[in-house]
PDB file of C-alpha atoms and ligand atoms in Angstrom:
ATOM      1  CA  UNK P   1     -54.151 -10.054  34.074  1.00  0.00           C
ATOM      2  CA  UNK P   2     -51.655 -12.624  32.841  1.00  0.00           C
ATOM      3  CA  UNK P   3     -47.968 -13.137  33.503  1.00  0.00           C
ATOM      4  CA  UNK P   4     -45.680 -13.919  30.605  1.00  0.00           C
ATOM      5  CA  UNK P   5     -42.108 -15.048  31.082  1.00  0.00           C
ATOM      6  CA  UNK P   6     -39.292 -15.758  28.673  1.00  0.00           C
ATOM      7  CA  UNK P   7     -36.571 -17.991  30.082  1.00  0.00           C
ATOM      8  CA  UNK P   8     -33.389 -17.202  28.141  1.00  0.00           C
ATOM      9  CA  UNK P   9     -29.971 -18.825  28.446  1.00  0.00           C
ATOM     10  CA  UNK P  10     -27.501 -21.020  26.572  1.00  0.00           C
ATOM     11  CA  UNK P  11     -27.948 -24.800  26.157  1.00  0.00           C
ATOM     12  CA  UNK P  12     -27.371 -26.470  29.514  1.00  0.00           C
ATOM     13  CA  UNK P  13     -28.182 -23.375  31.595  1.00  0.00           C
ATOM     14  CA  UNK P  14     -31.099 -25.179  33.254  1.00  0.00           C
ATOM     15  CA  UNK P  15     -33.747 -22.910  31.784  1.00  0.00           C
ATOM     16  CA  UNK P  16     -35.993 -25.847  30.836  1.00  0.00           C
ATOM     17  CA  UNK P  17     -35.967 -27.186  34.413  1.00  0.00           C
ATOM     18  CA  UNK P  18     -36.695 -23.754  35.871  1.00  0.00           C
ATOM     19  CA  UNK P  19     -39.351 -22.966  33.243  1.00  0.00           C
ATOM     20  CA  UNK P  20     -41.179 -26.238  34.020  1.00  0.00           C
ATOM     21  CA  UNK P  21     -41.103 -25.644  37.767  1.00  0.00           C
ATOM     22  CA  UNK P  22     -42.109 -21.988  37.599  1.00  0.00           C
ATOM     23  CA  UNK P  23     -44.992 -22.674  35.194  1.00  0.00           C
ATOM     24  CA  UNK P  24     -46.278 -25.526  37.365  1.00  0.00           C
ATOM     25  CA  UNK P  25     -46.155 -23.472  40.567  1.00  0.00           C
ATOM     26  CA  UNK P  26     -47.892 -20.464  39.020  1.00  0.00           C
ATOM     27  CA  UNK P  27     -50.422 -22.380  36.937  1.00  0.00           C
ATOM     28  CA  UNK P  28     -49.024 -21.039  33.678  1.00  0.00           C
ATOM     29  CA  UNK P  29     -48.600 -22.820  30.364  1.00  0.00           C
ATOM     30  CA  UNK P  30     -45.006 -23.841  29.620  1.00  0.00           C
ATOM     31  CA  UNK P  31     -44.006 -23.843  25.990  1.00  0.00           C
ATOM     32  CA  UNK P  32     -40.691 -25.477  25.118  1.00  0.00           C
ATOM     33  CA  UNK P  33     -39.959 -25.171  21.403  1.00  0.00           C
ATOM     34  CA  UNK P  34     -37.241 -27.853  21.718  1.00  0.00           C
ATOM     35  CA  UNK P  35     -39.817 -30.322  23.160  1.00  0.00           C
ATOM     36  CA  UNK P  36     -42.370 -29.418  20.468  1.00  0.00           C
ATOM     37  CA  UNK P  37     -39.774 -30.075  17.750  1.00  0.00           C
ATOM     38  CA  UNK P  38     -38.584 -33.358  19.332  1.00  0.00           C
ATOM     39  CA  UNK P  39     -42.220 -34.554  19.520  1.00  0.00           C
ATOM     40  CA  UNK P  40     -42.793 -33.560  15.892  1.00  0.00           C
ATOM     41  CA  UNK P  41     -39.641 -35.472  14.878  1.00  0.00           C
ATOM     42  CA  UNK P  42     -40.731 -38.544  16.849  1.00  0.00           C
ATOM     43  CA  UNK P  43     -44.210 -38.422  15.273  1.00  0.00           C
ATOM     44  CA  UNK P  44     -42.790 -37.872  11.771  1.00  0.00           C
ATOM     45  CA  UNK P  45     -45.008 -34.816  11.084  1.00  0.00           C
ATOM     46  CA  UNK P  46     -44.155 -32.467   8.160  1.00  0.00           C
ATOM     47  CA  UNK P  47     -42.616 -29.963  10.631  1.00  0.00           C
ATOM     48  CA  UNK P  48     -40.645 -32.793  12.234  1.00  0.00           C
ATOM     49  CA  UNK P  49     -39.280 -33.901   8.889  1.00  0.00           C
ATOM     50  CA  UNK P  50     -38.076 -30.387   8.053  1.00  0.00           C
ATOM     51  CA  UNK P  51     -36.645 -29.865  11.566  1.00  0.00           C
ATOM     52  CA  UNK P  52     -34.824 -33.174  12.057  1.00  0.00           C
ATOM     53  CA  UNK P  53     -31.587 -32.416  10.187  1.00  0.00           C
ATOM     54  CA  UNK P  54     -31.308 -28.971  11.755  1.00  0.00           C
ATOM     55  CA  UNK P  55     -31.951 -30.150  15.327  1.00  0.00           C
ATOM     56  CA  UNK P  56     -29.564 -33.122  14.987  1.00  0.00           C
ATOM     57  CA  UNK P  57     -26.814 -30.796  13.747  1.00  0.00           C
ATOM     58  CA  UNK P  58     -27.440 -28.183  16.442  1.00  0.00           C
ATOM     59  CA  UNK P  59     -28.550 -25.612  13.866  1.00  0.00           C
ATOM     60  CA  UNK P  60     -31.601 -23.373  14.166  1.00  0.00           C
ATOM     61  CA  UNK P  61     -34.895 -24.263  12.523  1.00  0.00           C
ATOM     62  CA  UNK P  62     -36.066 -21.419  10.246  1.00  0.00           C
ATOM     63  CA  UNK P  63     -37.777 -18.399  11.812  1.00  0.00           C
ATOM     64  CA  UNK P  64     -41.037 -18.718   9.847  1.00  0.00           C
ATOM     65  CA  UNK P  65     -41.621 -22.295  11.080  1.00  0.00           C
ATOM     66  CA  UNK P  66     -40.791 -21.430  14.696  1.00  0.00           C
ATOM     67  CA  UNK P  67     -42.918 -18.274  14.786  1.00  0.00           C
ATOM     68  CA  UNK P  68     -45.900 -20.150  13.371  1.00  0.00           C
ATOM     69  CA  UNK P  69     -45.490 -22.916  16.003  1.00  0.00           C
ATOM     70  CA  UNK P  70     -45.445 -20.375  18.845  1.00  0.00           C
ATOM     71  CA  UNK P  71     -48.206 -18.179  17.378  1.00  0.00           C
ATOM     72  CA  UNK P  72     -50.580 -21.148  17.075  1.00  0.00           C
ATOM     73  CA  UNK P  73     -49.718 -22.440  20.552  1.00  0.00           C
ATOM     74  CA  UNK P  74     -50.282 -19.032  22.164  1.00  0.00           C
ATOM     75  CA  UNK P  75     -53.655 -18.677  20.447  1.00  0.00           C
ATOM     76  CA  UNK P  76     -55.084 -21.648  22.340  1.00  0.00           C
ATOM     77  CA  UNK P  77     -57.346 -21.299  25.354  1.00  0.00           C
ATOM     78  CA  UNK P  78     -54.839 -22.662  27.906  1.00  0.00           C
ATOM     79  CA  UNK P  79     -52.387 -19.859  27.088  1.00  0.00           C
ATOM     80  CA  UNK P  80     -54.800 -17.091  28.089  1.00  0.00           C
ATOM     81  CA  UNK P  81     -53.572 -16.784  31.709  1.00  0.00           C
ATOM     82  CA  UNK P  82     -49.989 -16.386  30.537  1.00  0.00           C
ATOM     83  CA  UNK P  83     -47.015 -18.520  29.625  1.00  0.00           C
ATOM     84  CA  UNK P  84     -43.411 -19.440  30.266  1.00  0.00           C
ATOM     85  CA  UNK P  85     -41.403 -19.722  27.059  1.00  0.00           C
ATOM     86  CA  UNK P  86     -38.334 -21.964  26.941  1.00  0.00           C
ATOM     87  CA  UNK P  87     -36.251 -21.938  23.744  1.00  0.00           C
ATOM     88  CA  UNK P  88     -37.967 -19.004  22.052  1.00  0.00           C
ATOM     89  CA  UNK P  89     -37.074 -16.403  20.843  1.00  0.00           C
ATOM     90  CA  UNK P  90     -33.652 -17.485  19.602  1.00  0.00           C
ATOM     91  CA  UNK P  91     -33.180 -14.780  16.970  1.00  0.00           C
ATOM     92  CA  UNK P  92     -33.911 -11.045  16.940  1.00  0.00           C
ATOM     93  CA  UNK P  93     -36.444 -11.657  14.181  1.00  0.00           C
ATOM     94  CA  UNK P  94     -38.301 -14.128  16.445  1.00  0.00           C
ATOM     95  CA  UNK P  95     -38.168 -11.584  19.293  1.00  0.00           C
ATOM     96  CA  UNK P  96     -39.703  -8.860  17.112  1.00  0.00           C
ATOM     97  CA  UNK P  97     -42.445 -11.231  15.992  1.00  0.00           C
ATOM     98  CA  UNK P  98     -43.194 -12.133  19.610  1.00  0.00           C
ATOM     99  CA  UNK P  99     -43.556  -8.415  20.391  1.00  0.00           C
ATOM    100  CA  UNK P 100     -46.178  -8.163  17.647  1.00  0.00           C
ATOM    101  CA  UNK P 101     -48.013 -11.195  19.041  1.00  0.00           C
ATOM    102  CA  UNK P 102     -47.868  -9.661  22.550  1.00  0.00           C
ATOM    103  CA  UNK P 103     -49.307  -6.381  21.306  1.00  0.00           C
ATOM    104  CA  UNK P 104     -52.213  -8.273  19.768  1.00  0.00           C
ATOM    105  CA  UNK P 105     -52.801 -10.235  22.999  1.00  0.00           C
ATOM    106  CA  UNK P 106     -52.433  -7.239  25.327  1.00  0.00           C
ATOM    107  CA  UNK P 107     -52.391  -9.538  28.325  1.00  0.00           C
ATOM    108  CA  UNK P 108     -49.935  -8.725  31.121  1.00  0.00           C
ATOM    109  CA  UNK P 109     -46.237  -7.894  31.255  1.00  0.00           C
ATOM    110  CA  UNK P 110     -43.470  -9.770  29.460  1.00  0.00           C
ATOM    111  CA  UNK P 111     -40.676 -10.607  31.912  1.00  0.00           C
ATOM    112  CA  UNK P 112     -37.373 -11.719  30.403  1.00  0.00           C
ATOM    113  CA  UNK P 113     -34.902 -13.684  32.535  1.00  0.00           C
ATOM    114  CA  UNK P 114     -31.409 -14.551  31.357  1.00  0.00           C
ATOM    115  CA  UNK P 115     -30.012 -17.642  33.132  1.00  0.00           C
ATOM    116  CA  UNK P 116     -26.216 -17.212  33.100  1.00  0.00           C
ATOM    117  CA  UNK P 117     -23.721 -20.079  33.362  1.00  0.00           C
ATOM    118  CA  UNK P 118     -20.012 -20.098  32.356  1.00  0.00           C
ATOM    119  CA  UNK P 119     -19.237 -22.025  29.173  1.00  0.00           C
ATOM    120  CA  UNK P 120     -17.008 -24.718  30.752  1.00  0.00           C
ATOM    121  CA  UNK P 121     -19.835 -25.583  33.161  1.00  0.00           C
ATOM    122  CA  UNK P 122     -22.332 -25.798  30.258  1.00  0.00           C
ATOM    123  CA  UNK P 123     -20.086 -28.231  28.384  1.00  0.00           C
ATOM    124  CA  UNK P 124     -19.691 -30.331  31.528  1.00  0.00           C
ATOM    125  CA  UNK P 125     -23.448 -30.446  32.187  1.00  0.00           C
ATOM    126  CA  UNK P 126     -24.400 -31.338  28.612  1.00  0.00           C
ATOM    127  CA  UNK P 127     -21.859 -34.181  28.518  1.00  0.00           C
ATOM    128  CA  UNK P 128     -23.634 -35.937  31.412  1.00  0.00           C
ATOM    129  CA  UNK P 129     -27.248 -34.976  30.568  1.00  0.00           C
ATOM    130  CA  UNK P 130     -29.572 -37.918  29.911  1.00  0.00           C
ATOM    131  CA  UNK P 131     -33.204 -37.972  28.789  1.00  0.00           C
ATOM    132  CA  UNK P 132     -35.828 -40.702  28.481  1.00  0.00           C
ATOM    133  CA  UNK P 133     -35.853 -42.323  25.023  1.00  0.00           C
ATOM    134  CA  UNK P 134     -39.597 -42.868  25.398  1.00  0.00           C
ATOM    135  CA  UNK P 135     -41.146 -39.699  26.901  1.00  0.00           C
ATOM    136  CA  UNK P 136     -38.278 -37.186  26.752  1.00  0.00           C
ATOM    137  CA  UNK P 137     -38.232 -36.436  30.505  1.00  0.00           C
ATOM    138  CA  UNK P 138     -34.842 -35.238  31.732  1.00  0.00           C
ATOM    139  CA  UNK P 139     -33.068 -37.455  34.261  1.00  0.00           C
ATOM    140  CA  UNK P 140     -31.859 -36.112  37.595  1.00  0.00           C
ATOM    141  CA  UNK P 141     -28.444 -34.614  36.866  1.00  0.00           C
ATOM    142  CA  UNK P 142     -26.896 -36.098  40.003  1.00  0.00           C
ATOM    143  CA  UNK P 143     -28.639 -39.468  40.000  1.00  0.00           C
ATOM    144  CA  UNK P 144     -27.312 -42.791  38.783  1.00  0.00           C
ATOM    145  CA  UNK P 145     -30.675 -44.082  37.504  1.00  0.00           C
ATOM    146  CA  UNK P 146     -30.687 -46.086  34.275  1.00  0.00           C
ATOM    147  CA  UNK P 147     -34.415 -45.739  33.647  1.00  0.00           C
ATOM    148  CA  UNK P 148     -36.931 -42.873  33.501  1.00  0.00           C
ATOM    149  CA  UNK P 149     -38.587 -41.926  36.823  1.00  0.00           C
ATOM    150  CA  UNK P 150     -41.872 -41.205  35.006  1.00  0.00           C
ATOM    151  CA  UNK P 151     -42.354 -44.076  32.561  1.00  0.00           C
ATOM    152  CA  UNK P 152     -39.452 -46.492  33.152  1.00  0.00           C
ATOM    153  CA  UNK P 153     -38.069 -45.852  29.648  1.00  0.00           C
ATOM    154  CA  UNK P 154     -34.360 -46.169  28.843  1.00  0.00           C
ATOM    155  CA  UNK P 155     -32.198 -43.094  29.537  1.00  0.00           C
ATOM    156  CA  UNK P 156     -30.098 -41.944  26.577  1.00  0.00           C
ATOM    157  CA  UNK P 157     -27.986 -38.986  25.515  1.00  0.00           C
ATOM    158  CA  UNK P 158     -29.784 -36.488  23.259  1.00  0.00           C
ATOM    159  CA  UNK P 159     -28.379 -36.683  19.709  1.00  0.00           C
ATOM    160  CA  UNK P 160     -27.569 -32.973  19.881  1.00  0.00           C
ATOM    161  CA  UNK P 161     -25.718 -33.363  23.217  1.00  0.00           C
ATOM    162  CA  UNK P 162     -22.880 -35.066  21.330  1.00  0.00           C
ATOM    163  CA  UNK P 163     -19.677 -33.088  22.034  1.00  0.00           C
ATOM    164  CA  UNK P 164     -19.202 -31.604  18.542  1.00  0.00           C
ATOM    165  CA  UNK P 165     -22.886 -30.679  18.245  1.00  0.00           C
ATOM    166  CA  UNK P 166     -22.742 -28.986  21.666  1.00  0.00           C
ATOM    167  CA  UNK P 167     -19.869 -26.791  20.493  1.00  0.00           C
ATOM    168  CA  UNK P 168     -21.875 -25.930  17.372  1.00  0.00           C
ATOM    169  CA  UNK P 169     -24.944 -25.037  19.496  1.00  0.00           C
ATOM    170  CA  UNK P 170     -22.858 -22.792  21.735  1.00  0.00           C
ATOM    171  CA  UNK P 171     -21.422 -21.064  18.659  1.00  0.00           C
ATOM    172  CA  UNK P 172     -24.890 -20.478  17.230  1.00  0.00           C
ATOM    173  CA  UNK P 173     -26.068 -19.264  20.635  1.00  0.00           C
ATOM    174  CA  UNK P 174     -23.340 -16.594  20.560  1.00  0.00           C
ATOM    175  CA  UNK P 175     -24.023 -15.481  16.984  1.00  0.00           C
ATOM    176  CA  UNK P 176     -27.841 -15.651  16.821  1.00  0.00           C
ATOM    177  CA  UNK P 177     -29.228 -15.631  20.365  1.00  0.00           C
ATOM    178  CA  UNK P 178     -26.885 -13.318  22.269  1.00  0.00           C
ATOM    179  CA  UNK P 179     -28.174 -10.386  20.131  1.00  0.00           C
ATOM    180  CA  UNK P 180     -31.663 -11.183  21.481  1.00  0.00           C
ATOM    181  CA  UNK P 181     -30.375 -10.295  24.965  1.00  0.00           C
ATOM    182  CA  UNK P 182     -29.131  -6.983  23.566  1.00  0.00           C
ATOM    183  CA  UNK P 183     -32.603  -6.461  22.088  1.00  0.00           C
ATOM    184  CA  UNK P 184     -34.255  -6.945  25.515  1.00  0.00           C
ATOM    185  CA  UNK P 185     -31.563  -5.535  27.810  1.00  0.00           C
ATOM    186  CA  UNK P 186     -32.899  -2.007  28.179  1.00  0.00           C
ATOM    187  CA  UNK P 187     -36.419  -3.081  29.153  1.00  0.00           C
ATOM    188  CA  UNK P 188     -37.540  -2.511  32.757  1.00  0.00           C
ATOM    189  CA  UNK P 189     -38.627  -6.183  32.913  1.00  0.00           C
ATOM    190  CA  UNK P 190     -35.247  -7.689  31.945  1.00  0.00           C
ATOM    191  CA  UNK P 191     -33.442  -9.626  34.712  1.00  0.00           C
ATOM    192  CA  UNK P 192     -30.422 -11.926  35.019  1.00  0.00           C
ATOM    193  CA  UNK P 193     -29.913 -14.834  37.400  1.00  0.00           C
ATOM    194  CA  UNK P 194     -26.761 -16.779  38.239  1.00  0.00           C
ATOM    195  CA  UNK P 195     -27.567 -20.270  36.905  1.00  0.00           C
ATOM    196  CA  UNK P 196     -24.350 -21.798  38.242  1.00  0.00           C
ATOM    197  CA  UNK P 197     -25.902 -22.137  41.731  1.00  0.00           C
ATOM    198  CA  UNK P 198     -27.894 -25.061  43.159  1.00  0.00           C
ATOM    199  CA  UNK P 199     -31.264 -25.444  41.357  1.00  0.00           C
ATOM    200  CA  UNK P 200     -33.307 -24.555  44.449  1.00  0.00           C
ATOM    201  CA  UNK P 201     -31.353 -21.333  44.960  1.00  0.00           C
ATOM    202  CA  UNK P 202     -31.793 -20.396  41.287  1.00  0.00           C
ATOM    203  CA  UNK P 203     -35.508 -21.157  41.740  1.00  0.00           C
ATOM    204  CA  UNK P 204     -35.991 -18.920  44.757  1.00  0.00           C
ATOM    205  CA  UNK P 205     -34.024 -16.047  43.191  1.00  0.00           C
ATOM    206  CA  UNK P 206     -36.088 -16.411  40.013  1.00  0.00           C
ATOM    207  CA  UNK P 207     -39.361 -16.346  41.942  1.00  0.00           C
ATOM    208  CA  UNK P 208     -38.554 -13.080  43.671  1.00  0.00           C
ATOM    209  CA  UNK P 209     -37.041 -11.358  40.640  1.00  0.00           C
ATOM    210  CA  UNK P 210     -39.999 -12.229  38.406  1.00  0.00           C
ATOM    211  CA  UNK P 211     -42.481 -10.920  40.997  1.00  0.00           C
ATOM    212  CA  UNK P 212     -40.438  -7.780  41.468  1.00  0.00           C
ATOM    213  CA  UNK P 213     -40.103  -7.219  37.677  1.00  0.00           C
ATOM    214  CA  UNK P 214     -43.841  -7.649  37.340  1.00  0.00           C
ATOM    215  CA  UNK P 215     -44.493  -5.005  39.989  1.00  0.00           C
ATOM    216  CA  UNK P 216     -41.945  -2.674  38.358  1.00  0.00           C
ATOM    217  CA  UNK P 217     -43.772  -2.965  35.047  1.00  0.00           C
ATOM    218  CA  UNK P 218     -47.049  -1.935  36.649  1.00  0.00           C
ATOM    219  CA  UNK P 219     -45.643   0.975  38.650  1.00  0.00           C
TER     220      UNK P 219
HETATM  221  P1  LIG A   1     -31.108 -26.300  24.243  1.00  0.00           P
HETATM  222  O1  LIG A   1     -30.678 -27.275  25.295  1.00  0.00           O
HETATM  223  O2  LIG A   1     -30.070 -26.069  23.184  1.00  0.00           O
HETATM  224  O3  LIG A   1     -31.649 -25.038  24.788  1.00  0.00           O
HETATM  225  P2  LIG A   1     -33.705 -26.980  23.037  1.00  0.00           P
HETATM  226  O4  LIG A   1     -34.320 -28.234  23.496  1.00  0.00           O
HETATM  227  O5  LIG A   1     -34.293 -25.682  23.476  1.00  0.00           O
HETATM  228  O6  LIG A   1     -32.175 -27.094  23.419  1.00  0.00           O
HETATM  229  O7  LIG A   1     -33.661 -26.954  21.430  1.00  0.00           O
HETATM  230  C1  LIG A   1     -33.106 -28.017  20.686  1.00  0.00           C
HETATM  231  C2  LIG A   1     -32.980 -27.634  19.207  1.00  0.00           C
HETATM  232  O8  LIG A   1     -34.291 -27.313  18.664  1.00  0.00           O
HETATM  233  C3  LIG A   1     -32.144 -26.403  18.900  1.00  0.00           C
HETATM  234  O9  LIG A   1     -30.757 -26.701  18.848  1.00  0.00           O
HETATM  235  C4  LIG A   1     -32.701 -26.006  17.525  1.00  0.00           C
HETATM  236  O10 LIG A   1     -32.237 -26.862  16.504  1.00  0.00           O
HETATM  237  C5  LIG A   1     -34.192 -26.271  17.689  1.00  0.00           C
HETATM  238  N1  LIG A   1     -34.930 -25.081  18.176  1.00  0.00           N
HETATM  239  C6  LIG A   1     -35.613 -24.975  19.358  1.00  0.00           C
HETATM  240  N2  LIG A   1     -36.164 -23.754  19.492  1.00  0.00           N
HETATM  241  C7  LIG A   1     -35.831 -23.051  18.387  1.00  0.00           C
HETATM  242  C8  LIG A   1     -36.088 -21.725  17.933  1.00  0.00           C
HETATM  243  N3  LIG A   1     -36.794 -20.849  18.671  1.00  0.00           N
HETATM  244  N4  LIG A   1     -35.578 -21.336  16.738  1.00  0.00           N
HETATM  245  C9  LIG A   1     -34.876 -22.194  15.985  1.00  0.00           C
HETATM  246  N5  LIG A   1     -34.584 -23.454  16.336  1.00  0.00           N
HETATM  247  C10 LIG A   1     -35.055 -23.891  17.533  1.00  0.00           C
END
């Protein structure tokens, strides 16, 4: 049986970092819709061309496009053992569509974790966040490196980490994504973690709460 996890949380909460680590340790597929869109933009695909203006402005890409991206990705062989989703669902409509997809798959519980961080800390983190201009890897938040640890590419600020765009993303998070938490809140597999702690503490709390939520769903 598979394990399926949704990592929720506002921009800057660290959900991408935790999703990557958790997926790697458990041998699950990580799907980051933000990474998929940034790759599509870089490659100039039709989806990338539609998404570019929205992503650069911190607005949401339309539900139909996002649901199709996730549906196709989840249909592939490497998603059969389960997945960790980062950046999806961001609207209640996306969440409902994911429920339909999950019913069709019928493969293991869906654990939802909300990574919580106060807004002033999010703004502070996003202001200093740097990613590789070549491969998109995030730089160590506390390091002073100028180049990417993976490929040696130049570290830059993400276009949508510009201060005004960050405020716009936080606003959209409140209006469109917070209702998703309401949608999931009553489920026995919904959990919250304090994301304002050191990454390794967040990681160990996440590990135990996901295992425990999984057991609770099977009881
Ligand atoms: P964040 O740090 O804000 O969580 P992401 O890398 O997850 O950033 O996403 C970057 C941008 O990609 C979003 O601001 C939005 O424009 C677009 N995007 C990603 N996932 C979705 C989604 N599920 N629905 C709509 N737009 C999305």
